[in-house]
CSV table of C-alpha atoms and ligand atoms in Angstrom, one decimal:
chain,number,residue,atom,x,y,z
A,17,MET,CA,-8.1,19.3,3.3
A,18,GLU,CA,-10.1,16.5,5.0
A,19,LEU,CA,-8.6,14.0,7.4
A,20,ARG,CA,-10.3,10.6,7.8
A,21,PRO,CA,-8.7,8.1,10.2
A,22,MET,CA,-8.3,4.7,8.6
A,23,ALA,CA,-8.5,2.8,11.8
A,24,PRO,CA,-8.9,3.9,15.4
A,25,ARG,CA,-5.2,3.9,16.2
A,26,CYS,CA,-3.2,3.9,12.9
A,27,GLY,CA,-3.3,5.7,9.6
A,28,VAL,CA,-5.2,8.6,8.1
A,29,GLU,CA,-6.6,9.2,4.6
A,30,ILE,CA,-6.1,12.8,3.5
A,31,ALA,CA,-8.5,14.1,0.8
A,32,GLY,CA,-8.8,17.5,-0.9
A,33,VAL,CA,-5.1,18.2,-1.5
A,34,SER,CA,-2.9,17.8,-4.5
A,35,LEU,CA,0.6,16.8,-3.4
A,36,SER,CA,2.2,18.3,-6.4
A,37,THR,CA,0.7,21.8,-6.0
A,38,CYS,CA,-0.1,22.2,-2.3
A,39,SER,CA,0.9,25.2,-0.2
A,40,ASP,CA,3.5,25.2,2.6
A,41,ALA,CA,0.7,25.4,5.1
A,42,ASP,CA,-0.7,22.1,3.6
A,43,VAL,CA,2.7,20.5,3.9
A,44,ALA,CA,2.9,21.5,7.5
A,45,ALA,CA,-0.6,20.0,8.2
A,46,ILE,CA,0.4,16.8,6.3
A,47,LYS,CA,3.5,16.4,8.4
A,48,THR,CA,1.6,16.9,11.7
A,49,ALA,CA,-1.0,14.3,10.6
A,50,ILE,CA,1.7,11.7,9.7
A,51,TYR,CA,3.6,12.2,12.9
A,52,GLU,CA,0.4,11.5,14.8
A,53,HIS,CA,-1.2,8.7,12.7
A,54,GLY,CA,2.0,7.0,11.5
A,55,VAL,CA,1.0,6.9,7.8
A,56,ALA,CA,-1.1,9.1,5.5
A,57,VAL,CA,-2.8,7.9,2.3
A,58,PHE,CA,-3.6,10.2,-0.6
A,59,ARG,CA,-5.8,9.1,-3.5
A,60,ASP,CA,-6.1,10.1,-7.2
A,61,GLN,CA,-2.8,12.0,-7.2
A,62,ALA,CA,-1.3,13.3,-10.4
A,63,PHE,CA,2.3,12.7,-9.2
A,64,ALA,CA,5.0,12.3,-11.8
A,65,PRO,CA,8.5,11.3,-10.7
A,66,GLU,CA,9.5,14.9,-10.9
A,67,ASP,CA,6.6,15.8,-8.5
A,68,HIS,CA,7.7,12.9,-6.2
A,69,ILE,CA,11.2,14.3,-6.0
A,70,ALA,CA,10.1,17.9,-5.6
A,71,PHE,CA,7.7,17.0,-2.8
A,72,ALA,CA,10.3,14.9,-1.0
A,73,LYS,CA,12.7,17.9,-1.1
A,74,ARG,CA,10.0,20.0,0.7
A,75,TRP,CA,10.5,17.8,3.7
A,76,GLY,CA,14.3,18.1,3.7
A,77,GLY,CA,17.0,15.7,2.5
A,78,ILE,CA,16.6,12.4,0.6
A,79,ASP,CA,18.4,9.3,1.9
A,80,LEU,CA,19.3,7.1,-1.1
A,81,ASN,CA,18.6,3.4,-0.4
A,82,ASN,CA,21.8,1.5,-0.8
A,83,TYR,CA,20.2,-1.8,-1.7
A,84,PHE,CA,17.1,-1.4,-4.0
A,85,PRO,CA,17.5,-0.9,-7.7
A,86,LEU,CA,17.4,2.8,-8.5
A,87,ASN,CA,15.2,4.3,-11.2
A,88,PRO,CA,17.7,4.8,-14.1
A,89,ARG,CA,16.2,8.2,-15.0
A,90,TRP,CA,15.5,9.5,-11.5
A,91,PRO,CA,18.1,7.9,-9.2
A,92,GLU,CA,16.6,9.6,-6.1
A,93,ILE,CA,13.7,7.1,-6.6
A,94,ALA,CA,14.2,3.4,-5.5
A,95,LEU,CA,12.2,0.7,-7.2
A,96,VAL,CA,10.3,-1.7,-5.1
A,97,SER,CA,9.3,-4.3,-7.7
A,98,LYS,CA,8.1,-7.8,-8.2
A,99,ALA,CA,7.8,-9.3,-11.7
A,100,PRO,CA,5.2,-11.9,-12.7
A,101,ASP,CA,7.8,-14.7,-12.5
A,102,GLN,CA,9.2,-13.7,-9.1
A,103,THR,CA,7.9,-15.3,-5.9
A,104,THR,CA,9.7,-13.1,-3.3
A,105,ASN,CA,8.7,-9.5,-2.7
A,106,ILE,CA,10.6,-6.6,-1.1
A,107,GLY,CA,9.6,-5.6,2.4
A,108,GLY,CA,7.3,-8.6,2.9
A,109,ALA,CA,7.8,-8.8,6.7
A,110,TRP,CA,7.2,-6.2,9.5
A,111,HIS,CA,10.0,-3.6,9.6
A,112,THR,CA,10.7,0.1,9.6
A,113,ASP,CA,13.0,1.5,6.9
A,114,HIS,CA,16.7,2.1,7.6
A,115,SER,CA,16.8,1.5,11.3
A,116,TYR,CA,20.2,0.0,10.6
A,117,ASP,CA,21.5,3.6,10.1
A,118,GLN,CA,22.7,5.6,13.2
A,119,ILE,CA,20.6,8.4,11.8
A,120,PRO,CA,17.6,6.5,10.4
A,121,ALA,CA,15.4,7.8,7.6
A,122,MET,CA,12.5,9.9,8.9
A,123,GLY,CA,10.0,8.4,6.6
A,124,SER,CA,9.2,7.2,3.1
A,125,ILE,CA,7.0,8.4,0.2
A,126,LEU,CA,5.6,5.4,-1.8
A,127,VAL,CA,3.8,5.8,-5.1
A,128,ALA,CA,1.9,3.0,-6.8
A,129,ARG,CA,3.1,2.7,-10.5
A,130,VAL,CA,2.1,-0.8,-11.5
A,131,LEU,CA,-0.4,-2.8,-9.5
A,132,PRO,CA,-1.7,-6.4,-9.6
A,133,PRO,CA,-5.4,-6.9,-10.4
A,134,ALA,CA,-5.9,-7.8,-6.7
A,135,GLY,CA,-3.8,-8.0,-3.6
A,136,GLY,CA,-0.4,-6.3,-2.9
A,137,ASP,CA,-1.8,-4.3,0.0
A,138,THR,CA,0.5,-2.9,2.7
A,139,LEU,CA,-0.1,-3.2,6.4
A,140,PHE,CA,1.0,-0.5,8.9
A,141,ALA,CA,1.2,-0.7,12.7
A,142,HIS,CA,1.5,2.2,15.1
A,143,MET,CA,4.4,2.0,17.5
A,144,GLY,CA,2.9,4.6,19.9
A,145,ALA,CA,-0.1,2.4,20.4
A,146,ALA,CA,2.2,-0.7,20.6
A,147,TYR,CA,4.2,1.0,23.5
A,148,ASP,CA,1.0,2.2,25.3
A,149,ASP,CA,-0.3,-1.4,25.3
A,150,LEU,CA,2.7,-3.0,26.9
A,151,PRO,CA,2.1,-4.2,30.5
A,152,ASP,CA,3.8,-2.1,33.2
A,153,ASP,CA,6.4,-4.8,34.0
A,154,VAL,CA,7.5,-5.0,30.3
A,155,LYS,CA,7.6,-1.2,30.2
A,156,SER,CA,9.9,-1.2,33.2
A,157,GLU,CA,12.1,-4.0,31.7
A,158,ILE,CA,12.7,-2.0,28.5
A,159,GLU,CA,13.2,1.4,30.2
A,160,GLY,CA,16.8,2.5,29.5
A,161,LEU,CA,17.5,-0.5,27.2
A,162,SER,CA,19.1,0.0,23.8
A,163,ALA,CA,19.3,-2.4,20.8
A,164,PHE,CA,21.6,-3.2,18.0
A,165,HIS,CA,20.2,-3.0,14.4
A,166,THR,CA,21.9,-4.1,11.2
A,167,ALA,CA,20.9,-5.0,7.6
A,168,ASP,CA,23.8,-7.3,6.9
A,169,HIS,CA,21.9,-10.5,7.4
A,170,VAL,CA,19.3,-9.3,4.9
A,171,TYR,CA,21.4,-8.0,2.1
A,172,LYS,CA,24.9,-9.5,2.2
A,173,ALA,CA,26.1,-11.9,-0.5
A,174,ASP,CA,24.8,-15.0,1.4
A,175,GLY,CA,22.0,-13.1,3.2
A,176,LEU,CA,18.2,-13.6,3.1
A,177,TYR,CA,17.5,-11.9,-0.2
A,178,ALA,CA,20.5,-13.5,-2.0
A,179,GLN,CA,18.8,-16.9,-1.5
A,180,THR,CA,15.7,-15.7,-3.3
A,181,ASP,CA,14.7,-14.5,-6.8
A,182,GLN,CA,15.1,-10.9,-5.7
A,183,GLY,CA,18.8,-11.4,-5.0
A,184,LYS,CA,20.1,-10.5,-8.5
A,185,ALA,CA,18.4,-7.1,-8.7
A,186,LEU,CA,19.6,-5.9,-5.3
A,187,ARG,CA,22.8,-3.9,-4.7
A,188,GLY,CA,25.1,-3.3,-1.7
A,189,GLN,CA,26.0,-6.9,-0.8
A,190,ASP,CA,29.4,-5.7,0.4
A,191,LEU,CA,28.1,-2.9,2.6
A,192,ARG,CA,28.2,-3.4,6.4
A,193,THR,CA,25.8,-1.5,8.7
A,194,GLY,CA,25.2,-1.3,12.4
A,195,ALA,CA,23.5,1.2,14.7
A,196,VAL,CA,22.4,1.3,18.3
A,197,HIS,CA,19.1,3.0,19.3
A,198,PRO,CA,17.0,3.2,22.5
A,199,VAL,CA,14.3,0.5,22.6
A,200,VAL,CA,11.8,3.2,23.5
A,201,ILE,CA,12.3,6.5,21.7
A,202,ARG,CA,10.6,9.9,22.0
A,203,HIS,CA,9.2,11.1,18.8
A,204,PRO,CA,11.5,14.0,17.8
A,205,VAL,CA,8.5,16.3,17.1
A,206,THR,CA,5.5,15.1,19.1
A,207,GLY,CA,7.5,13.7,22.1
A,208,ARG,CA,5.3,10.6,22.2
A,209,ARG,CA,6.9,7.4,23.4
A,210,LEU,CA,7.4,4.8,20.7
A,211,LEU,CA,8.6,1.3,20.6
A,212,TYR,CA,11.7,1.2,18.3
A,213,VAL,CA,12.7,-2.3,17.6
A,214,ASN,CA,11.6,-4.2,14.5
A,215,GLY,CA,11.7,-7.8,13.2
A,216,GLY,CA,13.6,-6.9,10.0
A,217,PHE,CA,16.7,-5.3,11.5
A,218,THR,CA,16.9,-5.5,15.3
A,219,ILE,CA,19.3,-8.2,16.4
A,220,HIS,CA,19.9,-8.0,20.1
A,221,PHE,CA,19.7,-5.7,23.2
A,222,VAL,CA,23.0,-4.0,24.1
A,223,GLY,CA,24.8,-6.0,26.8
A,224,GLN,CA,22.9,-9.2,25.8
A,225,THR,CA,23.6,-11.9,23.2
A,226,ARG,CA,21.0,-12.7,20.5
A,227,GLU,CA,19.9,-15.8,22.5
A,228,GLU,CA,19.5,-13.8,25.7
A,229,SER,CA,17.6,-11.1,23.8
A,230,LEU,CA,15.2,-13.3,21.9
A,231,PRO,CA,12.6,-14.0,24.6
A,232,LEU,CA,11.9,-10.3,25.3
A,233,LEU,CA,12.5,-9.2,21.7
A,234,THR,CA,10.0,-11.8,20.4
A,235,LYS,CA,7.5,-10.7,23.0
A,236,LEU,CA,7.8,-7.1,21.9
A,237,LEU,CA,7.7,-7.9,18.2
A,238,GLU,CA,4.6,-10.1,18.6
A,239,SER,CA,2.7,-7.7,20.8
A,240,ALA,CA,3.4,-4.7,18.6
A,241,VAL,CA,1.2,-6.0,15.7
A,242,GLY,CA,-2.1,-6.5,17.5
A,243,ASP,CA,-5.0,-6.0,15.1
A,244,ASP,CA,-6.2,-2.9,16.8
A,245,ASN,CA,-2.7,-1.2,16.2
A,246,GLN,CA,-3.0,-1.7,12.5
A,247,CYS,CA,-4.4,-0.3,9.3
A,248,ARG,CA,-4.3,-1.6,5.7
A,249,VAL,CA,-3.5,0.4,2.6
A,250,GLN,CA,-5.3,-0.9,-0.5
A,251,TRP,CA,-3.4,0.6,-3.5
A,252,GLN,CA,-5.1,2.1,-6.5
A,253,PRO,CA,-3.7,3.9,-9.5
A,254,GLY,CA,-2.8,7.4,-8.2
A,255,THR,CA,-2.4,6.3,-4.5
A,256,VAL,CA,0.5,7.8,-2.6
A,257,ALA,CA,1.4,6.8,1.0
A,258,ILE,CA,3.7,8.7,3.2
A,259,TRP,CA,4.8,7.2,6.5
A,260,ASP,CA,6.9,8.1,9.6
A,261,ASN,CA,9.4,5.4,10.2
A,262,ARG,CA,9.7,6.2,13.9
A,263,THR,CA,5.9,6.0,14.5
A,264,SER,CA,5.1,3.0,12.3
A,265,TRP,CA,6.1,-0.3,11.0
A,266,HIS,CA,5.0,-1.7,7.6
A,267,ASN,CA,4.6,-5.0,5.9
A,268,ALA,CA,4.1,-5.5,2.1
A,269,LEU,CA,1.7,-8.4,1.5
A,270,ASN,CA,2.9,-10.9,-1.1
A,271,ASP,CA,-0.4,-12.4,-2.3
A,272,TYR,CA,-0.3,-11.6,-6.0
A,273,HIS,CA,1.9,-14.2,-7.6
A,274,GLY,CA,1.9,-14.2,-11.4
A,275,HIS,CA,1.4,-10.4,-11.6
A,276,ALA,CA,3.7,-7.4,-11.6
A,277,ARG,CA,3.8,-4.8,-8.9
A,278,GLU,CA,6.1,-1.7,-9.0
A,279,MET,CA,6.3,1.0,-6.5
A,280,HIS,CA,8.5,4.1,-6.5
A,281,ARG,CA,10.0,4.9,-3.1
A,282,ILE,CA,11.8,8.0,-1.9
A,283,THR,CA,13.3,7.8,1.7
A,284,LEU,CA,13.3,11.0,3.6
A,285,SER,CA,16.3,12.0,5.8
A,286,GLY,CA,15.8,11.9,9.6
A,287,GLU,CA,17.6,12.7,12.8
A,288,ALA,CA,19.3,10.9,15.6
A,289,LEU,CA,16.9,9.2,18.0
A,290,ALA,CA,16.8,9.6,21.7
A,291,ALA,CA,14.9,8.0,24.6
B,320,LIG,C1,8.7,-1.1,1.6
B,320,LIG,O1,9.0,0.0,1.6
B,320,LIG,O2,9.1,-1.9,2.5
B,320,LIG,C2,7.7,-1.7,0.6
B,320,LIG,C3,6.3,-1.4,0.9
B,320,LIG,C4,5.4,-1.8,-0.2
B,320,LIG,O3,5.9,-2.3,-1.3
B,320,LIG,O4,4.2,-1.8,-0.1
């Protein structure tokens, strides 16, 4: 197995391994690499839906996404799709998956199934690097702070997606979510300090209103996506990306109007987060 960093501080490409047949030692090495780099990319994988599910189960549990359409034949797999006549994509802003759950998903395994002729890349940003880069006064300001996360404004019947051409395909408009997490968490395995707020689902700091929270929250969200914290995944047939939702954010670019893109996503169960 060969590890090639994709950028100095985010992402790693892993070659010389087949995800559908690899050993337990390979899985352990892959996990370590993802915890460190935030996201790992694997090329030219023969990875049928059955392989996708079997590999996910080697990590532990699968968290079913409550909103995305599910693959009718393999309901463990959520569909992240955009048709040629749709203009809105799924996940087209910086976020981390499922932070609105009190026990958020550990990570996601995304497989490219239908790709546009050009575009449709996914950006990733490393939240350990984002935390390290904060000035000392901001680090002091967020020490001990927690934040409230929810998905209600995104998925409810009059939420953000309902007003777009993705609205009809999504589920779960009646669900209500809410979770509180430390603004700076320690990675459950590596112990690294990570910034854990995100633009998709973090609403306010605990003990502050949204308006009171916005200046600091905006500063954190903007500073976290500096170019030198990022890497870019250019999808090809057979590409699989696996990311750690605690260590990274991602953002699916929506620059391929008129073409279809379909990705298969399995979300991996995680654990409670602590400062
Ligand atoms: C997502 O999981 O947010 C979607 C990522 C992508 O489609 O590239």
